Amino acid sequence: MPDPAAVPPRAVFFDIEGTLLHDGACLEGAAEAVSAVRGAGLAVRFLTNITARLPAAIARALTDHGIEAHAGEVLTAASACAASLRRRPGCRVHLLVDHAVEPLFEGLPRDDHAPHVVVLGDIGARFTFAALDQAFQMLQRGAELWALSRNPFWFNDGRRQLDVGAFVAALEAAAGCTAIVCGKPTIPFFQAALDSVALAPDEVLMVGDDISTDVAGAANAGLACCLVGTGKCTPAHMAQAQTQGVTVLPSVAALPDFLRQGFPALDRPRQFH
Amino acid sequence: MPDPAAVPPRAVFFDIEGTLLHDGACLEGAAEAVSAVRGAGLAVRFLTNITARLPAAIARALTDHGIEAHAGEVLTAASACAASLRRRPGCRVHLLVDHAVEPLFEGLPRDDHAPHVVVLGDIGARFTFAALDQAFQMLQRGAELWALSRNPFWFNDGRRQLDVGAFVAALEAAAGCTAIVCGKPTIPFFQAALDSVALAPDEVLMVGDDISTDVAGAANAGLACCLVGTGKCTPAHMAQAQTQGVTVLPSVAALPDFLRQGFPALDRPRQFH
């Protein structure tokens, strides 16, 4: 029986890796779940901390896997970062980001000596001592450090590999600064996604597999959220989420049924720990 | 008038950079201070976090500057680290240290896949993504992380440059571990120096310019200490040290007078903050 207090969502925000795709393949029922959300007249957004690809390329990859997606529906940490920097008149930047996403920053003046902002993404083998020490010099001259994510590692071919967050920690330790993180779980990132659908937090459901970025981020921004048991989610994460009023679904394939039940008993825990 | 409660020291431990030498030159009165300590019959040790040179090379550099020093009197983080590792039977190591100090680790079995210990020193331009990610894989396989220091930067040609501590922070963030630090300010390092002169903590005076490594380390190991106002020392450091009962001298040149006054009112603050 539907919960009389429940309000149906008007949009669903999906995480991608671990929620819709995993290890290069589409998760069972993912395409159908996104279709069902669209079919019910809800807006769809894809919120990802992937730092090395453009929204259009991410939408294409989803479509190649049978999941309908459009470039304008994809929000990445890099696109949110570039949008924020553009709102600062005259902001000069030093970019340490994957070459593929550099076009997002087009038009922003570059400064490789004393920029206002150093933008740090995952640059893999380009994380050299020289590049990091140059960034450190800029931070000492007063630049802010903006990071596309704080993930210290990511899963590559089944093994954990160092990610941008490790190098953020290195620069923070040396410069005595605290990075501004652009992607999930920050509230401005979720706010940008809400702005793109012109909805309030309590009108949107976030669906993701990562308790620290998807669930905590959405909850702290006031969104309802579902944790799916695919990807990074562990039994301990499920138990933690349930304790704090987050709905746990075995996978995104269970989402259509969940929505058909009238969005039952969906708490919006704020200040998720 | 000498403090009747004061006990004269039987050894003096000197920091090197910022205390005896600075920016490649000998500080005024440094050679005379070391001579005066020797002339009074006290033992001398040089305790340094320099990670890229052997004790013999450091002693030679001091001698070249007119400061009498012998290799056996120099304790570095690398020499202390190697000595500790030798006390573990069969301990296999992966070395990320300056080539110059590798001879200190001779005889310890190497393992570049699943070592017991990853030793991290300052390797400058050899801090590559590949080297750090390889160390990260080893930490995930259960290796301990031993760091020759936690200094996040050092002064090179008058500017701050990234040091090993920044990369320690990166690996700790990724692997969720805490590094074992081999040099100052750790108590085992000071204990190794005390062992080398066969004295108790309250028989030794530490002289250094760094409040977080020299002074805090010595104080927490139970040694009396003097902060000298050369090198890294700031007016804020001086004020902090005096509040906590540490003697502040303008430079090491004032040490002979200080000792002639009968080691006056020298507190031994423990748990220095």
Coordinates of C-alpha atoms in Angstrom, one line a residue:
Chain A
M1 CA 0.0 0.0 0.0
P2 CA 1.5 3.4 -0.9
D3 CA 2.7 5.5 1.9
P4 CA 0.2 8.5 2.1
A5 CA 3.0 10.8 3.1
A6 CA 5.2 9.9 0.2
V7 CA 5.6 12.5 -2.6
P8 CA 6.5 11.0 -6.0
P9 CA 9.7 12.3 -7.5
R10 CA 9.7 14.5 -10.6
A11 CA 13.3 13.6 -11.6
V12 CA 15.7 10.8 -11.1
F13 CA 19.5 11.4 -10.9
F14 CA 21.5 8.3 -11.8
D15 CA 25.1 7.6 -11.0
I16 CA 26.7 5.7 -13.9
E17 CA 29.7 3.4 -12.9
G18 CA 28.5 0.7 -10.5
T19 CA 24.9 1.7 -11.0
L20 CA 24.1 1.5 -14.7
L21 CA 27.4 0.2 -16.1
H22 CA 30.1 -2.0 -14.4
D23 CA 33.5 -3.1 -15.7
G24 CA 32.6 -2.0 -19.3
A25 CA 29.2 -3.8 -19.4
C26 CA 25.6 -2.7 -18.9
L27 CA 24.1 -3.9 -15.6
E28 CA 21.0 -6.1 -16.1
G29 CA 17.8 -4.1 -16.1
A30 CA 19.6 -0.7 -16.3
A31 CA 18.4 0.3 -19.8
E32 CA 14.8 -0.7 -18.8
A33 CA 15.0 1.2 -15.5
V34 CA 16.0 4.5 -17.3
S35 CA 13.3 3.9 -19.9
A36 CA 10.7 3.3 -17.2
V37 CA 11.7 6.6 -15.5
R38 CA 11.4 8.4 -18.8
G39 CA 8.1 6.6 -19.6
A40 CA 6.6 7.9 -16.3
G41 CA 7.3 11.5 -17.4
L42 CA 10.2 12.1 -15.0
A43 CA 13.3 14.1 -15.9
V44 CA 16.6 12.1 -16.1
R45 CA 20.1 13.3 -15.3
F46 CA 23.4 11.3 -15.1
L47 CA 25.7 12.5 -12.4
T48 CA 29.2 11.2 -12.6
N49 CA 32.7 11.8 -11.2
I50 CA 34.3 10.4 -14.3
T51 CA 37.0 13.0 -14.9
A52 CA 38.4 12.0 -18.3
R53 CA 35.5 12.3 -20.7
L54 CA 33.2 14.9 -22.1
P55 CA 29.4 14.7 -21.4
A56 CA 28.7 14.0 -25.1
A57 CA 31.1 11.0 -25.0
I58 CA 29.6 9.7 -21.8
A59 CA 26.1 10.0 -23.3
R60 CA 27.3 8.1 -26.4
A61 CA 28.8 5.3 -24.3
L62 CA 25.5 4.9 -22.5
T63 CA 23.5 4.9 -25.7
D64 CA 26.0 2.3 -27.1
H65 CA 25.0 0.1 -24.2
G66 CA 21.3 0.6 -25.0
I67 CA 20.7 3.2 -22.3
E68 CA 19.0 6.3 -23.8
A69 CA 21.1 9.4 -22.8
H70 CA 21.7 12.9 -24.2
A71 CA 24.7 15.1 -23.7
G72 CA 22.7 17.8 -22.0
E73 CA 21.6 15.2 -19.3
V74 CA 25.1 14.4 -18.2
L75 CA 26.7 16.4 -15.4
T76 CA 30.4 15.7 -14.7
A77 CA 32.7 17.2 -12.1
A78 CA 34.6 18.8 -14.9
S79 CA 31.6 20.4 -16.5
A80 CA 30.4 21.7 -13.1
C81 CA 33.9 23.0 -12.4
A82 CA 34.1 24.8 -15.7
A83 CA 30.6 26.3 -15.3
S84 CA 31.6 27.7 -11.8
L85 CA 34.9 29.1 -13.1
R86 CA 33.0 30.9 -15.9
R87 CA 30.9 32.7 -13.3
R88 CA 34.1 34.4 -11.9
P89 CA 34.9 37.4 -14.1
G90 CA 38.6 37.2 -15.3
C91 CA 39.4 34.0 -13.5
R92 CA 42.8 32.7 -14.7
V93 CA 43.3 28.9 -14.5
H94 CA 46.1 26.4 -14.6
L95 CA 44.7 23.1 -15.8
L96 CA 45.9 19.6 -14.8
V97 CA 43.1 17.7 -16.3
D98 CA 42.7 14.9 -18.9
H99 CA 43.3 16.3 -22.4
A100 CA 39.8 15.0 -23.4
V101 CA 38.0 17.4 -21.1
E102 CA 40.1 20.5 -21.8
P103 CA 37.5 21.8 -24.3
L104 CA 35.1 22.3 -21.4
F105 CA 37.5 25.0 -20.1
E106 CA 37.8 26.8 -23.5
G107 CA 37.7 30.6 -23.2
L108 CA 39.0 30.7 -19.6
P109 CA 42.3 32.5 -19.6
R110 CA 45.3 30.2 -18.8
D111 CA 48.1 31.2 -16.4
D112 CA 50.9 28.8 -15.7
H113 CA 52.7 31.0 -13.1
A114 CA 50.2 32.7 -10.8
P115 CA 46.7 31.6 -11.7
H116 CA 43.6 32.2 -9.5
V117 CA 42.7 28.5 -9.6
V118 CA 44.7 25.2 -10.1
V119 CA 42.2 22.6 -11.5
L120 CA 43.3 19.1 -10.7
G121 CA 41.8 16.0 -12.4
D122 CA 43.0 12.5 -13.0
I123 CA 46.0 12.9 -15.3
G124 CA 47.4 9.4 -14.8
A125 CA 51.0 9.2 -16.0
R126 CA 51.2 13.0 -16.2
F127 CA 51.3 13.1 -12.4
T128 CA 55.0 13.9 -12.3
F129 CA 57.1 15.5 -9.6
A130 CA 57.6 18.5 -11.9
A131 CA 53.8 19.0 -12.5
L132 CA 52.9 18.6 -8.9
D133 CA 55.7 20.9 -7.7
Q134 CA 54.7 23.5 -10.2
A135 CA 51.1 23.3 -8.8
F136 CA 52.6 23.6 -5.3
Q137 CA 54.4 26.8 -6.3
M138 CA 51.2 28.3 -7.6
L139 CA 49.3 27.4 -4.4
Q140 CA 52.0 29.2 -2.4
R141 CA 51.4 32.3 -4.6
G142 CA 47.8 32.2 -3.5
A143 CA 46.0 30.0 -6.1
E144 CA 43.0 28.0 -4.9
L145 CA 43.1 24.2 -5.4
W146 CA 40.0 22.9 -7.2
A147 CA 39.8 19.1 -7.5
L148 CA 37.5 17.2 -9.8
S149 CA 37.1 14.6 -7.2
R150 CA 38.6 13.4 -3.9
N151 CA 38.6 9.7 -4.8
P152 CA 42.0 8.4 -3.8
F153 CA 41.7 5.4 -6.1
W154 CA 39.5 3.9 -8.8
F155 CA 38.9 0.4 -10.1
N156 CA 40.8 -0.2 -13.4
D157 CA 40.7 -3.8 -14.8
G158 CA 39.6 -5.1 -11.4
R159 CA 42.4 -3.5 -9.4
R160 CA 42.6 -0.3 -7.5
Q161 CA 44.8 2.4 -9.1
L162 CA 45.8 5.8 -7.7
D163 CA 43.3 8.5 -8.5
V164 CA 43.3 12.3 -8.2
G165 CA 42.4 12.3 -4.5
A166 CA 45.8 10.9 -3.6
F167 CA 47.5 13.8 -5.3
V168 CA 45.0 16.3 -3.7
A169 CA 46.1 14.9 -0.3
A170 CA 49.8 15.5 -1.3
L171 CA 49.2 19.1 -2.3
E172 CA 47.0 19.9 0.7
A173 CA 49.7 18.5 3.0
A174 CA 52.4 20.6 1.4
A175 CA 50.5 23.9 0.9
G176 CA 48.4 23.7 4.1
C177 CA 45.3 24.3 2.0
T178 CA 41.9 22.5 1.6
A179 CA 40.8 21.7 -1.9
I180 CA 37.4 22.7 -3.2
V181 CA 35.9 19.5 -4.6
C182 CA 33.8 20.0 -7.7
G183 CA 32.0 16.6 -8.1
K184 CA 29.9 14.4 -5.8
P185 CA 29.4 14.5 -2.8
T186 CA 29.5 18.4 -2.7
I187 CA 26.3 20.3 -2.4
P188 CA 27.1 22.8 -5.2
F189 CA 27.3 19.9 -7.6
F190 CA 23.9 18.6 -6.7
Q191 CA 22.6 22.1 -6.7
A192 CA 23.8 22.5 -10.3
A193 CA 22.0 19.3 -11.2
L194 CA 18.8 20.6 -9.5
D195 CA 19.1 23.9 -11.4
S196 CA 19.3 22.0 -14.7
V197 CA 15.9 20.4 -14.0
A198 CA 14.5 23.5 -12.2
L199 CA 13.3 21.3 -9.3
A200 CA 13.6 21.5 -5.5
P201 CA 15.6 18.8 -3.6
D202 CA 12.6 17.1 -2.3
E203 CA 11.3 16.5 -5.8
V204 CA 14.3 14.4 -6.9
L205 CA 15.5 10.9 -6.2
M206 CA 19.3 10.0 -6.5
V207 CA 20.2 6.4 -7.3
G208 CA 23.8 5.3 -6.8
D209 CA 26.2 2.6 -5.5
D210 CA 28.6 4.7 -3.6
I211 CA 27.6 5.6 0.0
S212 CA 30.2 8.3 0.4
T213 CA 29.6 10.2 -2.8
D214 CA 26.1 9.4 -4.2
V215 CA 24.2 8.7 -1.0
A216 CA 25.9 11.1 1.4
G217 CA 26.1 13.8 -1.2
A218 CA 22.4 13.5 -2.2
A219 CA 21.3 13.3 1.4
N220 CA 23.3 16.3 2.5
A221 CA 21.8 18.3 -0.4
G222 CA 18.3 17.3 0.7
L223 CA 17.5 14.7 -2.0
A224 CA 15.9 11.4 -1.3
C225 CA 18.2 8.5 -2.4
C226 CA 18.5 4.8 -3.1
L227 CA 21.6 2.8 -2.6
V228 CA 21.9 0.0 -5.1
G229 CA 23.9 -3.2 -4.1
T230 CA 26.0 -3.3 -7.3
G231 CA 29.4 -1.6 -7.8
K232 CA 31.2 -0.4 -4.7
C233 CA 28.4 -1.2 -2.2
T234 CA 29.3 -3.6 0.6
P235 CA 27.0 -5.4 3.1
A236 CA 28.3 -2.9 5.7
H237 CA 27.3 0.0 3.5
M238 CA 23.8 -1.5 3.1
A239 CA 23.4 -1.8 6.9
Q240 CA 24.7 1.7 7.4
A241 CA 22.4 3.2 4.8
Q242 CA 19.3 1.4 6.2
T243 CA 20.1 2.6 9.7
Q244 CA 20.0 6.1 8.4
G245 CA 16.7 5.8 6.5
V246 CA 18.1 5.2 3.0
T247 CA 16.3 2.7 0.8
V248 CA 18.5 -0.1 -0.4
L249 CA 17.7 -1.9 -3.7
P250 CA 19.5 -5.0 -4.9
S251 CA 20.2 -3.3 -8.2
V252 CA 18.8 -0.5 -10.5
A253 CA 16.6 -3.2 -12.1
A254 CA 14.4 -2.9 -8.9
L255 CA 13.8 0.8 -9.4
P256 CA 10.7 0.7 -11.7
D257 CA 8.8 -1.5 -9.2
F258 CA 10.0 0.8 -6.3
L259 CA 8.6 3.8 -8.2
R260 CA 5.4 2.1 -9.1
Q261 CA 4.8 1.4 -5.4
G262 CA 4.3 5.1 -5.0
F263 CA 7.8 6.1 -3.7
P264 CA 7.1 4.4 -0.4
A265 CA 8.5 5.6 2.9
L266 CA 11.4 7.5 1.4
D267 CA 13.2 9.4 4.0
R268 CA 15.4 12.3 3.2
P269 CA 18.1 12.0 5.8
R270 CA 20.1 15.2 6.0
Q271 CA 23.6 15.4 7.4
F272 CA 24.4 11.8 6.4
H273 CA 27.4 10.4 8.3
Chain B
M1 CA 74.3 32.5 39.1
P2 CA 74.0 28.8 38.1
D3 CA 70.6 27.2 38.9
P4 CA 71.4 24.7 41.8
A5 CA 68.8 22.3 40.4
A6 CA 70.4 22.2 36.9
V7 CA 72.3 19.1 35.8
P8 CA 75.0 19.7 33.2
P9 CA 74.5 17.6 30.0
R10 CA 76.9 14.9 29.0
A11 CA 76.2 15.1 25.3
V12 CA 74.8 17.6 22.8
F13 CA 72.7 16.5 19.8
F14 CA 72.9 19.0 17.0
D15 CA 70.5 19.5 14.1
I16 CA 72.4 20.4 11.0
E17 CA 70.4 22.4 8.4
G18 CA 69.2 25.7 9.9
T19 CA 71.3 25.2 13.0
L20 CA 74.9 24.7 11.9
L21 CA 74.6 25.3 8.1
H22 CA 72.1 27.3 6.1
D23 CA 71.7 27.7 2.4
G24 CA 75.1 26.0 1.8
A25 CA 77.1 28.1 4.2
C26 CA 78.3 27.7 7.8
L27 CA 76.4 29.8 10.3
E28 CA 78.5 32.2 12.3
G29 CA 79.9 30.6 15.4
A30 CA 78.7 27.1 14.5
A31 CA 82.2 25.6 14.3
E32 CA 83.3 27.3 17.5
A33 CA 80.1 26.0 19.3
V34 CA 80.8 22.4 18.3
S35 CA 84.5 22.8 19.3
A36 CA 83.4 24.2 22.7
V37 CA 81.1 21.3 23.4
R38 CA 83.9 18.8 22.5
G39 CA 86.4 20.9 24.6
A40 CA 84.1 20.5 27.6
G41 CA 84.3 16.8 27.3
L42 CA 80.8 16.2 26.1
A43 CA 79.8 13.7 23.4
V44 CA 78.5 15.1 20.1
R45 CA 75.9 13.7 17.7
F46 CA 74.5 15.2 14.5
L47 CA 70.8 14.3 14.0
T48 CA 69.4 15.1 10.6
N49 CA 66.4 14.3 8.4
I50 CA 68.5 14.8 5.3
T51 CA 67.4 11.7 3.2
A52 CA 69.7 11.8 0.2
R53 CA 73.2 11.5 1.7
L54 CA 75.2 8.9 3.6
P55 CA 76.5 9.8 7.2
A56 CA 80.1 9.8 5.9
A57 CA 79.2 12.4 3.2
I58 CA 77.4 14.5 5.7
A59 CA 80.4 14.4 8.1
R60 CA 82.7 15.4 5.3
A61 CA 80.5 18.3 4.3
L62 CA 80.5 19.6 7.9
T63 CA 84.3 19.2 8.1
D64 CA 84.6 21.1 4.8
H65 CA 82.8 23.9 6.5
G66 CA 85.3 23.8 9.4
I67 CA 83.0 21.9 11.8
E68 CA 84.7 18.8 13.2
A69 CA 82.4 15.8 12.5
H70 CA 82.9 12.0 12.1
A71 CA 80.7 9.6 10.2
G72 CA 79.9 7.6 13.4
E73 CA 78.5 10.8 15.0
V74 CA 75.9 11.4 12.2
L75 CA 72.5 9.8 12.6
T76 CA 70.1 10.1 9.6
A77 CA 66.6 8.8 9.2
A78 CA 67.9 6.5 6.5
S79 CA 70.6 5.0 8.8
A80 CA 68.1 4.6 11.6
C81 CA 65.6 3.0 9.2
A82 CA 68.1 0.5 7.9
A83 CA 69.2 -0.4 11.4
S84 CA 65.6 -1.1 12.4
L85 CA 64.9 -3.2 9.4
R86 CA 68.0 -5.3 10.0
R87 CA 66.6 -6.2 13.4
R88 CA 63.6 -7.9 11.7
P89 CA 64.8 -11.4 10.5
G90 CA 64.0 -12.0 6.8
C91 CA 62.5 -8.6 6.2
R92 CA 62.0 -8.0 2.5
V93 CA 62.0 -4.3 1.3
H94 CA 61.0 -2.2 -1.7
L95 CA 63.2 0.9 -1.7
L96 CA 62.1 4.3 -3.0
V97 CA 65.1 6.2 -1.7
D98 CA 67.8 8.4 -3.1
H99 CA 70.4 6.2 -4.9
A100 CA 73.1 7.7 -2.7
V101 CA 71.7 6.1 0.5
E102 CA 70.9 2.7 -1.0
P103 CA 74.2 1.3 0.3
L104 CA 72.8 1.7 3.9
F105 CA 70.2 -1.0 3.0
E106 CA 72.7 -3.5 1.5
G107 CA 72.1 -7.1 2.6
L108 CA 68.3 -6.6 3.1
P109 CA 66.4 -8.8 0.6
R110 CA 64.6 -6.7 -2.1
D111 CA 61.1 -7.6 -3.2
D112 CA 59.4 -5.4 -5.8
H113 CA 56.0 -7.2 -5.7
A114 CA 55.0 -8.1 -2.1
P115 CA 57.6 -6.7 0.3
H116 CA 57.1 -6.5 4.1
V117 CA 58.1 -2.8 4.0
V118 CA 58.0 0.0 1.4
V119 CA 60.7 2.6 2.4
L120 CA 59.9 6.0 1.0
G121 CA 62.5 8.8 1.0
D122 CA 62.9 11.9 -1.1
I123 CA 63.4 10.7 -4.7
G124 CA 62.7 14.0 -6.4
A125 CA 61.9 13.5 -10.1
R126 CA 61.6 9.7 -9.6
F127 CA 58.2 10.4 -7.9
T128 CA 56.3 9.3 -10.9
F129 CA 52.7 8.0 -11.1
A130 CA 54.1 4.5 -12.0
A131 CA 56.4 4.4 -8.9
L132 CA 53.7 5.6 -6.5
D133 CA 51.0 3.4 -8.0
Q134 CA 53.4 0.4 -7.7
A135 CA 54.0 1.3 -4.0
F136 CA 50.2 1.6 -3.6
Q137 CA 49.7 -2.0 -5.0
M138 CA 52.3 -3.2 -2.4
L139 CA 50.5 -1.5 0.5
Q140 CA 47.3 -3.1 -0.6
R141 CA 49.1 -6.5 -0.4
G142 CA 49.9 -5.8 3.2
A143 CA 53.3 -4.0 3.1
E144 CA 54.0 -1.4 5.8
L145 CA 54.9 2.1 4.7
W146 CA 58.1 3.5 6.3
A147 CA 58.9 7.1 5.6
L148 CA 62.3 8.7 6.1
S149 CA 60.5 11.9 7.1
R150 CA 57.1 13.5 7.0
N151 CA 58.3 16.9 5.9
P152 CA 55.9 18.0 3.1
F153 CA 58.4 20.5 1.7
W154 CA 62.0 21.6 2.0
F155 CA 63.9 24.8 1.2
N156 CA 65.8 24.5 -2.1
D157 CA 67.5 27.6 -3.4
G158 CA 65.3 29.8 -1.2
R159 CA 62.0 28.3 -2.4
R160 CA 59.9 25.6 -1.0
Q161 CA 59.9 22.4 -3.0
L162 CA 57.8 19.2 -2.5
D163 CA 59.4 16.7 -0.2
V164 CA 58.7 13.1 0.8
G165 CA 55.9 14.0 3.3
A166 CA 53.6 15.1 0.5
F167 CA 53.8 11.7 -1.2
V168 CA 53.5 10.0 2.2
A169 CA 50.1 11.8 2.5
A170 CA 49.1 10.6 -1.0
L171 CA 49.8 7.0 -0.2
E172 CA 48.2 7.2 3.2
A173 CA 45.1 8.6 1.7
A174 CA 44.9 5.9 -1.0
A175 CA 45.8 2.9 1.1
G176 CA 44.1 4.0 4.3
C177 CA 47.4 3.4 6.3
T178 CA 49.6 5.4 8.6
A179 CA 53.3 5.6 7.8
I180 CA 55.9 4.8 10.3
V181 CA 58.3 7.8 10.3
C182 CA 61.9 7.0 10.8
G183 CA 63.5 10.4 11.5
K184 CA 62.9 13.3 13.8
P185 CA 60.5 13.8 15.6
T186 CA 59.9 10.1 16.4
I187 CA 61.0 8.8 19.8
P188 CA 62.7 5.7 18.4
F189 CA 65.0 7.9 16.4
F190 CA 66.1 9.9 19.5
Q191 CA 66.3 6.6 21.4
A192 CA 68.8 5.3 18.8
A193 CA 70.9 8.4 19.2
L194 CA 70.8 8.0 23.0
D195 CA 71.9 4.4 22.6
S196 CA 74.8 5.5 20.6
V197 CA 76.2 7.6 23.4
A198 CA 74.9 5.2 26.2
L199 CA 73.2 8.1 28.1
A200 CA 69.7 8.7 29.6
P201 CA 67.4 11.4 28.1
D202 CA 68.0 13.8 31.0
E203 CA 71.8 13.7 30.3
V204 CA 71.5 15.1 26.8
L205 CA 70.7 18.5 25.2
M206 CA 69.2 18.8 21.7
V207 CA 69.9 22.0 19.7
G208 CA 67.8 22.7 16.6
D209 CA 65.9 25.3 14.6
D210 CA 62.7 23.3 13.9
I211 CA 60.0 23.4 16.6
S212 CA 58.1 20.4 15.1
T213 CA 60.9 18.0 14.5
D214 CA 63.9 19.0 16.7
V215 CA 62.2 20.5 19.7
A216 CA 59.0 18.5 19.9
G217 CA 60.8 15.3 19.1
A218 CA 63.5 15.9 21.8
A219 CA 61.0 17.0 24.4
N220 CA 58.7 14.0 23.8
A221 CA 61.7 11.7 24.1
G222 CA 62.6 13.4 27.5
L223 CA 65.6 15.4 26.4
A224 CA 66.2 19.0 27.3
C225 CA 66.3 21.2 24.2
C226 CA 67.3 24.7 22.9
L227 CA 65.6 26.3 19.9
V228 CA 67.9 28.5 17.9
G229 CA 66.5 31.5 16.0
T230 CA 68.1 30.6 12.7
G231 CA 66.7 28.5 9.9
K232 CA 63.0 27.7 10.0
C233 CA 62.4 29.3 13.4
T234 CA 59.8 32.2 13.4
P235 CA 58.9 34.7 16.1
A236 CA 55.7 32.7 16.7
H237 CA 57.8 29.5 17.2
M238 CA 60.0 31.3 19.7
A239 CA 57.0 32.5 21.7
Q240 CA 55.5 29.0 21.6
A241 CA 58.7 27.4 22.8
Q242 CA 59.2 29.8 25.7
T243 CA 55.7 29.3 26.9
Q244 CA 56.5 25.6 27.1
G245 CA 59.8 26.0 29.0
V246 CA 62.1 25.6 26.0
T247 CA 65.2 27.8 26.0
V248 CA 65.5 30.0 23.0
L249 CA 68.9 31.2 21.8
P250 CA 69.5 33.7 19.0
S251 CA 71.8 31.2 17.3
V252 CA 74.1 28.3 18.0
A253 CA 76.9 30.8 18.6
A254 CA 75.3 31.5 22.0
L255 CA 75.5 27.9 23.0
P256 CA 79.0 28.0 24.7
D257 CA 78.0 30.9 27.0
F258 CA 74.8 29.1 27.8
L259 CA 76.6 25.9 28.8
R260 CA 79.2 27.9 30.8
Q261 CA 76.4 29.4 32.8
G262 CA 75.9 25.9 34.2
F263 CA 73.0 24.8 32.0
P264 CA 70.6 27.1 33.8
A265 CA 66.9 26.5 34.4
L266 CA 66.6 24.0 31.6
D267 CA 63.2 22.4 31.7
R268 CA 62.5 19.1 30.0
P269 CA 59.0 19.6 28.8
R270 CA 57.4 16.3 27.9
Q271 CA 54.4 16.0 25.5
F272 CA 55.3 19.1 23.7
H273 CA 52.4 20.4 21.6

